[in-house]
Amino acid sequence: MLTINQIQVNKEDLLRKLQIKNFKKIELVEEILTLDKQRREIQQKTDQLQSEMNLLSKEIGSLFQSGKKEEANLAKEKTANLKEEVKKWGSVHSEIEEKLTTLLVQIPNLPHKSVPAGHSAEDNEITETVSELPELSETSVPHWDLGKKYDIIDFELGTKITGAGFPVYKGKGAKLQRALINFFLDENEKAGYKEILPPLLVNEDSGFGTGQLPDKEGQMYHVQIDNLYLIPTAEVPVTNIYRDVLLSEDDFPIKNTAYTPCFRREAGSYGKDVRGLNRVHQFDKVEIVQIQNPSTSYQALEEMVAHVKSIIEKLELPFRILKLCGGDLSFTSALTYDFEVFAAAQKRWLEVSSVSNFESYQAVRLKLRYKDKASGKNQYAHTLNGSSLALPRIVAALLENNQTEEGIKIPEVLWPYTGFKVIN
RNA sequence: GGAGAGGUGGGAGAGUGGCUUAAUCCACCAGUUUGCUAAACUGACGUACUCGUUUAGGGUACCGGGGGUUCGAAUCCCCCCCUCUCCGCCA
């Protein structure tokens, strides 16, 4: 979330940026500022009342100790009224603070100055794309047919065991998953990321820290009996490693990578867009997460983009990179690059990675700070993350684009991981 | 799941109702000494909010979390969470 200070410091600029983000409830800004003013006034009052109370208590204490019981009891009577006041204003104060937080978490992150205006995916800026799209022969089929043909992905079986959107990978299909995961992790490690194997269930605090809660509650699977959530992405547990942490400037940069299954309810989505592996409830993903000094976070973002690009290139997949417009940017992100690969049989672009700088938006929720050497003050760190990569759509594109009469050709870079060069 | 013990500042650890504005030690930081390092000595050393034009300096809260008793709570009471030990169950 934003800090009060970020909201106060330049209201015009704030409103302009919120507009780029297509944020409608701008009246919240005024509410927050008014409420904050009240909070301060009331805090002054409660602080003063408590100060008086403390002084009185001290006096009573020393009166008792010097044996002046009469006077002490007299002084006690004076405290009743004050005590009442302290209690009353104290509860008003905490009510206001609570209200303030519920309003603050409704304000999205502010977009970076380079974010293009726009309302939907149509308005995203293509920063890089292939010169020509691959064309397949007329006999080519989409990946769900290929999955069936070679008996490597079984959607019906998943439906039987669990429900729609839980594919079962079999044989070379399963092994391809394992190969991709290891390949991605190795690439990330080479780029300086430390491998983490985190829990797949997280508590409420963690969900709040990275911004999934309270708003996107319906997107996560909730284990009610223990009040835990299945992670929608490794971003949640890996970033929450740094919740309530005070870093030293020397700790930067922090670069972690993690493979996890991801669970998403994807409530409300249906249709041919979600067919096959295009959108599923459980999928595998390797994530990269960075905790950065604010002064270098955008440089880090560019590095992450270059890194993800290099991996896709090694897989020899046609891709494009989009800089998301204000309207398509997620609630918590300041700047996001999406990677899409072209699935040639479906003739569709599929999103396989989303690389974002959240600036201090998550850090404020996480209470993730570092001690700034120059000023000696504690500052909020910047958090970034990206997929490198999400498996299902990569698999979809690999299967579709590489299909031949002899079978599906595996990119050379994966051979050491798969142990086979073709699926037939 | 059952029984017991415990949770105090970056770490160790004292503190069972008011000289606690949390002792002491270690670590970190600055300085003195030193040919350099080490050692020794001296000093500073938490977080958040708030008042103050910036500063200087005040105030309030914080001893796992939440509530309560009391003029006053790290300390007493209740609920919850977590850790450790033993038992049970278990890959």
Short mmCIF file of C-alpha atoms (C1' of nucleotides) in Angstrom, two decimals:
data_model
loop_
_atom_site.label_atom_id
_atom_site.label_comp_id
_atom_site.label_asym_id
_atom_site.label_seq_id
_atom_site.Cartn_x
_atom_site.Cartn_y
_atom_site.Cartn_z
CA MET A 1 0.00 0.00 0.00
CA LEU A 2 0.97 3.61 -0.26
CA THR A 3 2.08 5.55 2.79
CA ILE A 4 0.13 8.59 3.96
CA ASN A 5 3.18 10.57 3.08
CA GLN A 6 3.10 9.43 -0.55
CA ILE A 7 -0.51 10.55 -0.73
CA GLN A 8 0.04 13.85 0.98
CA VAL A 9 3.18 15.04 -0.67
CA ASN A 10 1.80 15.90 -4.10
CA LYS A 11 -1.90 15.44 -4.51
CA GLU A 12 -2.14 16.64 -8.10
CA ASP A 13 0.53 14.25 -9.23
CA LEU A 14 -1.13 11.46 -7.29
CA LEU A 15 -4.52 12.04 -8.89
CA ARG A 16 -2.96 12.18 -12.34
CA LYS A 17 -1.20 8.87 -11.78
CA LEU A 18 -4.30 7.22 -10.38
CA GLN A 19 -6.10 8.29 -13.52
CA ILE A 20 -3.49 6.60 -15.69
CA LYS A 21 -4.14 3.50 -13.68
CA ASN A 22 -7.84 3.88 -14.40
CA PHE A 23 -8.63 4.17 -10.73
CA LYS A 24 -12.19 5.40 -10.22
CA LYS A 25 -12.70 5.87 -6.51
CA ILE A 26 -10.64 9.03 -6.24
CA GLU A 27 -12.86 10.32 -3.44
CA LEU A 28 -10.94 7.91 -1.22
CA VAL A 29 -7.96 10.23 -1.39
CA GLU A 30 -9.83 13.07 0.32
CA GLU A 31 -11.30 10.69 2.86
CA ILE A 32 -7.86 9.43 3.72
CA LEU A 33 -6.38 12.89 4.12
CA THR A 34 -9.27 14.05 6.31
CA LEU A 35 -9.10 10.93 8.41
CA ASP A 36 -5.37 11.27 8.84
CA LYS A 37 -5.79 14.80 10.09
CA GLN A 38 -8.30 13.53 12.63
CA ARG A 39 -5.97 10.74 13.61
CA ARG A 40 -3.25 13.22 14.44
CA GLU A 41 -5.50 15.47 16.45
CA ILE A 42 -6.81 12.57 18.45
CA GLN A 43 -3.39 11.15 18.96
CA GLN A 44 -2.27 14.43 20.47
CA LYS A 45 -5.21 14.27 22.81
CA THR A 46 -4.68 10.67 23.87
CA ASP A 47 -0.94 11.14 24.26
CA GLN A 48 -1.53 14.08 26.53
CA LEU A 49 -4.16 12.27 28.58
CA GLN A 50 -1.93 9.27 29.02
CA SER A 51 0.95 11.47 29.97
CA GLU A 52 -1.16 13.02 32.72
CA MET A 53 -2.22 9.60 33.83
CA ASN A 54 1.35 8.40 34.04
CA LEU A 55 2.35 11.40 36.14
CA LEU A 56 -0.52 10.85 38.54
CA SER A 57 0.29 7.19 38.94
CA LYS A 58 3.83 8.03 39.75
CA GLU A 59 2.75 10.47 42.39
CA ILE A 60 0.43 7.94 43.96
CA GLY A 61 3.21 5.42 43.99
CA SER A 62 5.62 7.68 45.80
CA LEU A 63 2.91 8.78 48.24
CA PHE A 64 2.24 5.16 49.16
CA GLN A 65 5.90 4.51 49.56
CA SER A 66 6.44 7.40 51.89
CA GLY A 67 3.49 6.15 53.94
CA LYS A 68 1.06 8.96 53.13
CA LYS A 69 -1.91 6.69 52.67
CA GLU A 70 -4.58 9.33 53.10
CA GLU A 71 -3.18 11.57 50.41
CA ALA A 72 -2.64 8.65 48.11
CA ASN A 73 -6.22 7.52 48.36
CA LEU A 74 -7.37 11.07 47.74
CA ALA A 75 -5.26 11.23 44.61
CA LYS A 76 -6.68 7.94 43.46
CA GLU A 77 -10.14 9.41 43.30
CA LYS A 78 -8.94 12.02 40.87
CA THR A 79 -7.87 9.39 38.39
CA ALA A 80 -11.30 7.91 37.75
CA ASN A 81 -12.41 10.61 35.37
CA LEU A 82 -9.08 10.73 33.57
CA LYS A 83 -9.09 6.99 33.16
CA GLU A 84 -12.48 7.17 31.52
CA GLU A 85 -11.22 9.79 29.08
CA VAL A 86 -8.11 7.81 28.20
CA LYS A 87 -10.22 4.79 27.43
CA LYS A 88 -12.74 6.71 25.35
CA TRP A 89 -10.26 8.58 23.17
CA GLY A 90 -8.03 5.57 22.92
CA SER A 91 -10.76 3.53 21.29
CA VAL A 92 -11.66 6.41 18.96
CA HIS A 93 -8.02 6.51 17.95
CA SER A 94 -7.76 2.83 17.15
CA GLU A 95 -11.06 2.97 15.25
CA ILE A 96 -9.69 5.71 13.04
CA GLU A 97 -6.45 3.85 12.44
CA GLU A 98 -8.35 0.77 11.43
CA LYS A 99 -10.58 2.73 9.07
CA LEU A 100 -7.54 4.43 7.61
CA THR A 101 -5.90 1.11 6.80
CA THR A 102 -9.03 -0.26 5.14
CA LEU A 103 -9.11 2.85 2.94
CA LEU A 104 -5.38 2.84 2.22
CA VAL A 105 -5.34 -0.74 0.98
CA GLN A 106 -7.95 0.24 -1.60
CA ILE A 107 -5.57 2.64 -3.33
CA PRO A 108 -3.54 0.87 -6.02
CA ASN A 109 0.13 1.37 -6.59
CA LEU A 110 1.11 4.35 -8.69
CA PRO A 111 2.33 3.68 -12.22
CA HIS A 112 5.91 4.43 -13.22
CA LYS A 113 6.29 7.52 -15.36
CA SER A 114 6.95 5.42 -18.47
CA VAL A 115 3.65 3.52 -18.22
CA PRO A 116 1.50 4.24 -21.27
CA ALA A 117 -2.08 5.39 -20.76
CA GLY A 118 -4.77 2.94 -21.78
CA HIS A 119 -7.73 0.94 -20.63
CA SER A 120 -7.18 -2.64 -21.72
CA ALA A 121 -4.80 -5.18 -23.18
CA GLU A 122 -5.36 -3.50 -26.56
CA ASP A 123 -3.43 -0.47 -25.36
CA ASN A 124 -0.32 -2.29 -24.20
CA GLU A 125 2.87 -1.18 -25.85
CA ILE A 126 4.74 -3.84 -27.81
CA THR A 127 8.39 -3.19 -27.05
CA GLU A 128 9.76 -6.16 -28.94
CA THR A 129 8.37 -8.81 -31.26
CA VAL A 130 9.36 -11.38 -33.85
CA SER A 131 9.64 -10.27 -37.47
CA GLU A 132 7.43 -13.03 -38.78
CA LEU A 133 5.14 -15.56 -37.24
CA PRO A 134 5.69 -19.25 -37.82
CA GLU A 135 3.24 -20.99 -40.11
CA LEU A 136 2.33 -24.60 -39.71
CA SER A 137 1.07 -27.08 -42.23
CA GLU A 138 -2.66 -27.54 -42.62
CA THR A 139 -2.62 -30.81 -40.73
CA SER A 140 -1.34 -29.16 -37.59
CA VAL A 141 -3.49 -29.34 -34.48
CA PRO A 142 -3.70 -27.48 -31.15
CA HIS A 143 -1.80 -28.79 -28.14
CA TRP A 144 -4.80 -30.45 -26.49
CA ASP A 145 -5.13 -32.74 -29.49
CA LEU A 146 -1.38 -33.41 -29.42
CA GLY A 147 -1.55 -34.20 -25.74
CA LYS A 148 -4.12 -36.84 -26.50
CA LYS A 149 -2.42 -38.15 -29.63
CA TYR A 150 0.85 -38.90 -27.86
CA ASP A 151 -0.83 -39.67 -24.53
CA ILE A 152 1.24 -37.12 -22.64
CA ILE A 153 -1.42 -34.77 -21.23
CA ASP A 154 -4.75 -36.11 -20.03
CA PHE A 155 -7.36 -33.49 -19.25
CA GLU A 156 -10.26 -35.91 -18.78
CA LEU A 157 -8.32 -37.93 -16.23
CA GLY A 158 -7.63 -34.77 -14.25
CA THR A 159 -11.32 -33.98 -14.32
CA LYS A 160 -12.10 -37.40 -12.92
CA ILE A 161 -9.56 -37.17 -10.13
CA THR A 162 -10.11 -33.55 -9.21
CA GLY A 163 -12.06 -31.40 -11.63
CA ALA A 164 -11.65 -29.28 -14.74
CA GLY A 165 -8.35 -27.46 -15.00
CA PHE A 166 -6.20 -30.07 -13.29
CA PRO A 167 -4.35 -31.80 -16.12
CA VAL A 168 -2.48 -35.07 -15.64
CA TYR A 169 0.91 -35.27 -17.34
CA LYS A 170 2.04 -38.72 -18.36
CA GLY A 171 5.23 -40.34 -19.64
CA LYS A 172 7.26 -37.95 -21.76
CA GLY A 173 4.75 -35.24 -20.92
CA ALA A 174 5.57 -35.58 -17.23
CA LYS A 175 9.26 -35.76 -17.94
CA LEU A 176 9.09 -32.63 -20.08
CA GLN A 177 7.65 -30.80 -17.08
CA ARG A 178 10.50 -31.93 -14.89
CA ALA A 179 13.03 -31.02 -17.58
CA LEU A 180 11.66 -27.51 -18.00
CA ILE A 181 11.60 -26.91 -14.24
CA ASN A 182 15.23 -27.98 -13.89
CA PHE A 183 16.30 -26.03 -16.94
CA PHE A 184 14.66 -22.86 -15.65
CA LEU A 185 16.11 -23.25 -12.17
CA ASP A 186 19.58 -23.84 -13.58
CA GLU A 187 19.36 -20.77 -15.79
CA ASN A 188 18.24 -18.67 -12.84
CA GLU A 189 20.98 -19.98 -10.64
CA LYS A 190 23.54 -19.09 -13.32
CA ALA A 191 22.13 -15.57 -13.28
CA GLY A 192 22.78 -15.28 -9.55
CA TYR A 193 19.49 -16.37 -8.06
CA LYS A 194 19.43 -18.50 -4.93
CA GLU A 195 17.08 -21.44 -5.02
CA ILE A 196 14.30 -21.56 -2.45
CA LEU A 197 11.81 -24.35 -1.87
CA PRO A 198 9.03 -22.63 0.08
CA PRO A 199 5.79 -23.81 1.69
CA LEU A 200 2.85 -24.14 -0.68
CA LEU A 201 0.35 -22.94 1.89
CA VAL A 202 0.55 -19.52 3.46
CA ASN A 203 -1.20 -17.73 6.30
CA GLU A 204 -3.31 -14.60 6.16
CA ASP A 205 -0.47 -12.25 7.03
CA SER A 206 1.54 -13.49 4.07
CA GLY A 207 -1.46 -13.12 1.77
CA PHE A 208 -1.82 -9.55 2.92
CA GLY A 209 1.89 -8.82 2.61
CA THR A 210 2.08 -9.36 -1.12
CA GLY A 211 -1.38 -7.96 -1.82
CA GLN A 212 -3.52 -11.05 -2.50
CA LEU A 213 -5.59 -10.32 0.59
CA PRO A 214 -8.03 -8.86 1.27
CA ASP A 215 -9.15 -8.06 -2.28
CA LYS A 216 -8.32 -11.15 -4.30
CA GLU A 217 -9.46 -13.62 -1.70
CA GLY A 218 -11.70 -15.40 -4.22
CA GLN A 219 -8.73 -16.16 -6.47
CA MET A 220 -7.04 -18.39 -3.92
CA TYR A 221 -7.98 -21.79 -2.61
CA HIS A 222 -8.65 -21.49 1.09
CA VAL A 223 -8.10 -24.30 3.56
CA GLN A 224 -10.67 -23.16 6.05
CA ILE A 225 -9.98 -25.56 8.88
CA ASP A 226 -6.51 -24.10 9.39
CA ASN A 227 -7.14 -20.75 7.73
CA LEU A 228 -4.36 -21.22 5.19
CA TYR A 229 -4.25 -20.38 1.50
CA LEU A 230 -2.76 -22.40 -1.35
CA ILE A 231 -0.24 -20.18 -3.07
CA PRO A 232 -1.25 -18.69 -6.43
CA THR A 233 2.44 -18.04 -7.13
CA ALA A 234 5.80 -18.54 -5.41
CA GLU A 235 5.95 -14.78 -5.16
CA VAL A 236 3.83 -15.00 -2.01
CA PRO A 237 5.98 -17.26 0.21
CA VAL A 238 9.30 -16.10 -1.25
CA THR A 239 8.59 -12.39 -0.84
CA ASN A 240 7.16 -12.98 2.62
CA ILE A 241 10.51 -14.33 3.74
CA TYR A 242 11.27 -10.65 4.16
CA ARG A 243 8.12 -9.64 6.03
CA ASP A 244 8.95 -7.67 9.21
CA VAL A 245 12.60 -7.54 8.26
CA LEU A 246 15.06 -4.70 8.57
CA LEU A 247 17.86 -5.17 6.06
CA SER A 248 21.24 -3.57 5.84
CA GLU A 249 22.13 -1.79 2.61
CA ASP A 250 24.88 -4.37 2.14
CA ASP A 251 22.28 -7.13 1.85
CA PHE A 252 21.25 -5.85 -1.59
CA PRO A 253 20.66 -7.20 -4.11
CA ILE A 254 18.63 -10.14 -2.86
CA LYS A 255 17.83 -12.54 -5.69
CA ASN A 256 15.79 -15.66 -5.07
CA THR A 257 14.25 -18.21 -7.37
CA ALA A 258 11.73 -20.90 -6.55
CA TYR A 259 9.87 -23.65 -8.32
CA THR A 260 6.38 -24.27 -6.98
CA PRO A 261 3.08 -25.55 -8.17
CA CYS A 262 0.60 -22.67 -8.31
CA PHE A 263 -3.07 -22.86 -7.50
CA ARG A 264 -5.62 -20.47 -8.91
CA ARG A 265 -9.37 -20.65 -8.71
CA GLU A 266 -9.74 -18.36 -11.75
CA ALA A 267 -13.30 -17.73 -10.72
CA GLY A 268 -15.54 -16.65 -13.52
CA SER A 269 -13.40 -17.60 -16.50
CA TYR A 270 -14.64 -19.92 -19.21
CA GLY A 271 -14.77 -20.41 -22.97
CA LYS A 272 -12.27 -21.35 -25.63
CA ASP A 273 -9.65 -18.96 -24.22
CA VAL A 274 -9.23 -21.34 -21.35
CA ARG A 275 -9.05 -24.54 -23.31
CA GLY A 276 -6.31 -27.07 -22.73
CA LEU A 277 -3.29 -25.61 -21.02
CA ASN A 278 -4.24 -22.03 -21.78
CA ARG A 279 -5.67 -21.63 -18.31
CA VAL A 280 -5.64 -24.20 -15.54
CA HIS A 281 -6.22 -24.30 -11.79
CA GLN A 282 -2.94 -25.98 -10.95
CA PHE A 283 0.26 -25.37 -12.83
CA ASP A 284 4.00 -25.34 -12.37
CA LYS A 285 6.02 -22.19 -12.40
CA VAL A 286 9.55 -21.06 -11.63
CA GLU A 287 9.62 -17.59 -10.17
CA ILE A 288 12.35 -15.02 -9.66
CA VAL A 289 12.10 -12.50 -6.83
CA GLN A 290 14.35 -9.58 -6.06
CA ILE A 291 14.56 -7.27 -3.08
CA GLN A 292 16.28 -4.11 -4.16
CA ASN A 293 17.60 -0.79 -3.08
CA PRO A 294 15.11 1.76 -4.52
CA SER A 295 17.91 3.48 -6.39
CA THR A 296 18.63 0.38 -8.47
CA SER A 297 15.24 -1.31 -8.75
CA TYR A 298 14.51 -0.24 -12.32
CA GLN A 299 17.91 -1.34 -13.46
CA ALA A 300 17.10 -4.67 -11.81
CA LEU A 301 13.77 -4.81 -13.65
CA GLU A 302 15.54 -4.43 -16.99
CA GLU A 303 17.99 -7.16 -16.02
CA MET A 304 15.12 -9.47 -15.16
CA VAL A 305 13.46 -8.78 -18.49
CA ALA A 306 16.71 -9.50 -20.32
CA HIS A 307 17.13 -12.70 -18.34
CA VAL A 308 13.64 -14.01 -19.07
CA LYS A 309 14.12 -13.11 -22.72
CA SER A 310 17.32 -15.12 -22.89
CA ILE A 311 15.54 -18.22 -21.59
CA ILE A 312 12.71 -17.99 -24.11
CA GLU A 313 15.24 -17.49 -26.86
CA LYS A 314 17.04 -20.65 -25.83
CA LEU A 315 13.77 -22.51 -26.17
CA GLU A 316 13.53 -21.11 -29.71
CA LEU A 317 10.01 -19.85 -29.22
CA PRO A 318 8.59 -16.83 -31.06
CA PHE A 319 7.81 -14.21 -28.45
CA ARG A 320 6.95 -10.61 -27.89
CA ILE A 321 7.36 -8.28 -24.94
CA LEU A 322 4.64 -5.90 -23.86
CA LYS A 323 4.85 -2.95 -21.56
CA LEU A 324 1.50 -2.93 -19.83
CA CYS A 325 -0.64 0.17 -20.03
CA GLY A 326 -2.10 1.80 -16.92
CA GLY A 327 -5.43 0.05 -17.22
CA ASP A 328 -3.94 -3.42 -17.63
CA LEU A 329 -1.38 -3.02 -14.87
CA SER A 330 -2.08 -5.06 -11.77
CA PHE A 331 -3.24 -3.36 -8.58
CA THR A 332 0.13 -3.65 -6.87
CA SER A 333 2.51 -3.05 -9.78
CA ALA A 334 4.25 0.15 -10.83
CA LEU A 335 5.63 -1.22 -14.08
CA THR A 336 5.09 -4.60 -15.71
CA TYR A 337 6.48 -6.29 -18.79
CA ASP A 338 4.54 -9.26 -20.08
CA PHE A 339 6.12 -11.96 -22.22
CA GLU A 340 3.93 -13.77 -24.70
CA VAL A 341 4.84 -16.72 -26.87
CA PHE A 342 3.04 -17.51 -30.09
CA ALA A 343 1.20 -20.82 -30.16
CA ALA A 344 1.15 -21.45 -33.88
CA ALA A 345 -1.69 -23.96 -34.08
CA GLN A 346 -4.07 -21.83 -32.09
CA LYS A 347 -2.59 -18.77 -33.79
CA ARG A 348 -2.64 -17.04 -30.42
CA TRP A 349 -0.25 -15.18 -28.17
CA LEU A 350 -0.03 -16.76 -24.74
CA GLU A 351 1.30 -14.95 -21.68
CA VAL A 352 4.14 -16.91 -20.12
CA SER A 353 5.77 -14.35 -17.88
CA SER A 354 4.98 -11.14 -16.13
CA VAL A 355 7.89 -9.18 -14.74
CA SER A 356 7.05 -6.35 -12.36
CA ASN A 357 8.51 -3.72 -10.12
CA PHE A 358 6.26 -3.09 -7.13
CA GLU A 359 8.50 -0.37 -5.79
CA SER A 360 7.65 0.01 -2.09
CA TYR A 361 4.00 -0.98 -2.45
CA GLN A 362 4.47 -4.51 -1.13
CA ALA A 363 7.30 -3.44 1.19
CA VAL A 364 4.96 -1.13 3.10
CA ARG A 365 2.52 -3.97 3.63
CA LEU A 366 5.37 -6.32 4.50
CA LYS A 367 7.14 -3.81 6.74
CA LEU A 368 10.24 -4.60 4.73
CA ARG A 369 12.83 -1.91 5.28
CA TYR A 370 16.54 -1.31 5.10
CA LYS A 371 18.79 1.03 7.00
CA ASP A 372 19.93 3.77 4.68
CA LYS A 373 23.60 4.39 5.31
CA ALA A 374 23.67 8.02 4.29
CA SER A 375 20.74 9.17 6.41
CA GLY A 376 20.81 6.45 9.05
CA LYS A 377 17.06 6.17 8.58
CA ASN A 378 14.95 3.14 7.84
CA GLN A 379 13.51 3.15 4.34
CA TYR A 380 11.19 0.83 2.51
CA ALA A 381 12.91 -1.53 0.08
CA HIS A 382 11.66 -2.27 -3.42
CA THR A 383 10.33 -5.68 -4.38
CA LEU A 384 10.26 -7.19 -7.87
CA ASN A 385 9.27 -10.48 -9.32
CA GLY A 386 8.72 -12.31 -12.53
CA SER A 387 8.04 -15.73 -13.92
CA SER A 388 10.91 -17.56 -15.45
CA LEU A 389 8.83 -19.28 -16.51
CA ALA A 390 5.26 -20.54 -16.21
CA LEU A 391 5.14 -24.02 -17.68
CA PRO A 392 1.74 -24.78 -19.22
CA ARG A 393 1.71 -22.21 -21.97
CA ILE A 394 5.37 -22.81 -22.73
CA VAL A 395 4.46 -26.47 -23.15
CA ALA A 396 1.46 -25.53 -25.29
CA ALA A 397 3.65 -23.47 -27.62
CA LEU A 398 6.42 -26.08 -27.71
CA LEU A 399 3.99 -28.82 -28.65
CA GLU A 400 2.14 -26.82 -31.26
CA ASN A 401 5.09 -25.09 -32.92
CA ASN A 402 7.36 -28.12 -33.02
CA GLN A 403 4.90 -30.69 -34.29
CA THR A 404 6.07 -32.64 -37.32
CA GLU A 405 5.12 -35.82 -39.13
CA GLU A 406 7.70 -37.67 -37.04
CA GLY A 407 6.54 -36.29 -33.76
CA ILE A 408 7.19 -33.26 -31.55
CA LYS A 409 10.73 -31.99 -31.64
CA ILE A 410 12.29 -30.98 -28.34
CA PRO A 411 14.55 -27.89 -28.39
CA GLU A 412 18.19 -28.84 -28.18
CA VAL A 413 18.80 -26.97 -24.95
CA LEU A 414 16.41 -29.38 -23.20
CA TRP A 415 17.93 -32.62 -24.43
CA PRO A 416 20.21 -33.06 -21.43
CA TYR A 417 17.16 -32.61 -19.22
CA THR A 418 14.64 -34.74 -21.09
CA GLY A 419 16.88 -37.52 -22.28
CA PHE A 420 14.87 -37.62 -25.51
CA LYS A 421 14.79 -35.43 -28.61
CA VAL A 422 11.34 -36.10 -29.86
CA ILE A 423 7.91 -37.06 -28.53
CA ASN A 424 6.31 -39.68 -30.74
"C1'" G B 1 -3.82 -35.30 19.84
"C1'" G B 2 -2.06 -35.62 25.50
"C1'" A B 3 1.40 -33.77 29.50
"C1'" G B 4 5.09 -30.34 30.99
"C1'" A B 5 8.46 -26.04 30.25
"C1'" G B 6 9.07 -21.58 27.93
"C1'" G B 7 8.55 -16.82 24.45
"C1'" U B 8 12.15 -10.05 27.20
"C1'" G B 9 16.03 -5.25 22.52
"C1'" G B 10 20.55 -7.67 16.62
"C1'" G B 11 22.07 -12.12 19.96
"C1'" A B 12 22.67 -14.15 25.05
"C1'" G B 13 20.19 -13.16 29.52
"C1'" A B 14 18.30 -10.71 34.50
"C1'" G B 15 13.86 -8.89 36.05
"C1'" U B 16 7.16 -11.90 40.06
"C1'" G B 17 3.09 -4.91 41.04
"C1'" G B 18 5.83 1.46 41.68
"C1'" C B 19 13.92 4.14 42.01
"C1'" U B 20 12.67 -0.34 35.06
"C1'" U B 21 13.45 6.23 31.40
"C1'" A B 22 14.28 -2.99 30.90
"C1'" A B 23 20.19 -4.51 34.56
"C1'" U B 24 24.42 -7.04 32.59
"C1'" C B 25 27.32 -9.36 28.73
"C1'" C B 26 28.28 -9.97 23.51
"C1'" A B 27 27.86 -8.03 18.54
"C1'" C B 28 27.49 -3.60 15.50
"C1'" C B 29 28.98 1.87 14.96
"C1'" A B 30 32.13 6.27 16.19
"C1'" G B 31 36.40 7.95 18.79
"C1'" U B 32 41.16 7.46 21.83
"C1'" U B 33 45.64 4.62 22.11
"C1'" U B 34 48.85 1.84 18.41
"C1'" G B 35 54.03 1.25 12.97
"C1'" C B 36 49.54 -2.08 11.14
"C1'" U B 37 46.04 -5.57 13.10
"C1'" A B 38 44.32 -7.23 17.64
"C1'" A B 39 43.47 -5.91 22.63
"C1'" A B 40 42.13 -2.10 26.04
"C1'" C B 41 39.49 2.32 27.10
"C1'" U B 42 35.50 6.11 26.06
"C1'" G B 43 30.97 7.19 23.89
"C1'" A B 44 26.75 6.25 21.06
"C1'" C B 45 23.59 2.08 20.27
"C1'" G B 46 15.71 -0.38 19.31
"C1'" U B 47 10.90 0.27 16.55
"C1'" A B 48 6.52 2.97 15.31
"C1'" C B 49 3.49 7.18 15.84
"C1'" U B 50 3.37 12.25 17.30
"C1'" C B 51 4.67 17.64 18.74
"C1'" G B 52 8.51 20.98 17.08
"C1'" U B 53 9.67 25.55 10.44
"C1'" U B 54 14.61 22.17 9.81
"C1'" U B 55 17.50 21.18 14.09
"C1'" A B 56 17.87 20.71 19.29
"C1'" G B 57 14.54 18.57 22.27
"C1'" G B 58 9.69 16.74 24.14
"C1'" G B 59 5.32 13.19 24.40
"C1'" U B 60 2.92 8.28 23.62
"C1'" A B 61 2.96 3.16 22.62
"C1'" C B 62 5.76 -1.39 22.22
"C1'" C B 63 8.82 -7.29 26.79
"C1'" G B 64 4.87 -13.47 21.27
"C1'" G B 65 -0.66 -11.50 19.86
"C1'" G B 66 -5.42 -9.94 21.91
"C1'" G B 67 -8.46 -8.79 26.15
"C1'" G B 68 -8.91 -7.98 31.59
"C1'" U B 69 -7.67 -6.58 36.99
"C1'" U B 70 -5.14 -2.05 39.16
"C1'" C B 71 -4.08 4.76 40.53
"C1'" G B 72 0.06 1.89 38.25
"C1'" A B 73 1.49 -4.51 34.61
"C1'" A B 74 7.34 -7.37 31.35
"C1'" U B 75 5.51 -8.96 36.29
"C1'" C B 76 -1.30 -10.92 38.26
"C1'" C B 77 -5.87 -13.21 35.48
"C1'" C B 78 -8.36 -15.08 30.73
"C1'" C B 79 -8.14 -16.45 25.42
"C1'" C B 80 -5.06 -17.35 21.16
"C1'" C B 81 -0.32 -18.20 18.49
"C1'" C B 82 4.53 -20.11 18.45
"C1'" U B 83 9.04 -22.85 20.29
"C1'" C B 84 11.26 -26.83 23.16
"C1'" U B 85 11.01 -31.73 25.93
"C1'" C B 86 8.37 -36.33 26.73
"C1'" C B 87 4.28 -39.56 25.09
"C1'" G B 88 0.85 -41.05 21.10
"C1'" C B 89 0.07 -41.16 15.75
"C1'" C B 90 2.53 -40.96 11.09
"C1'" A B 91 5.76 -40.62 5.35
#
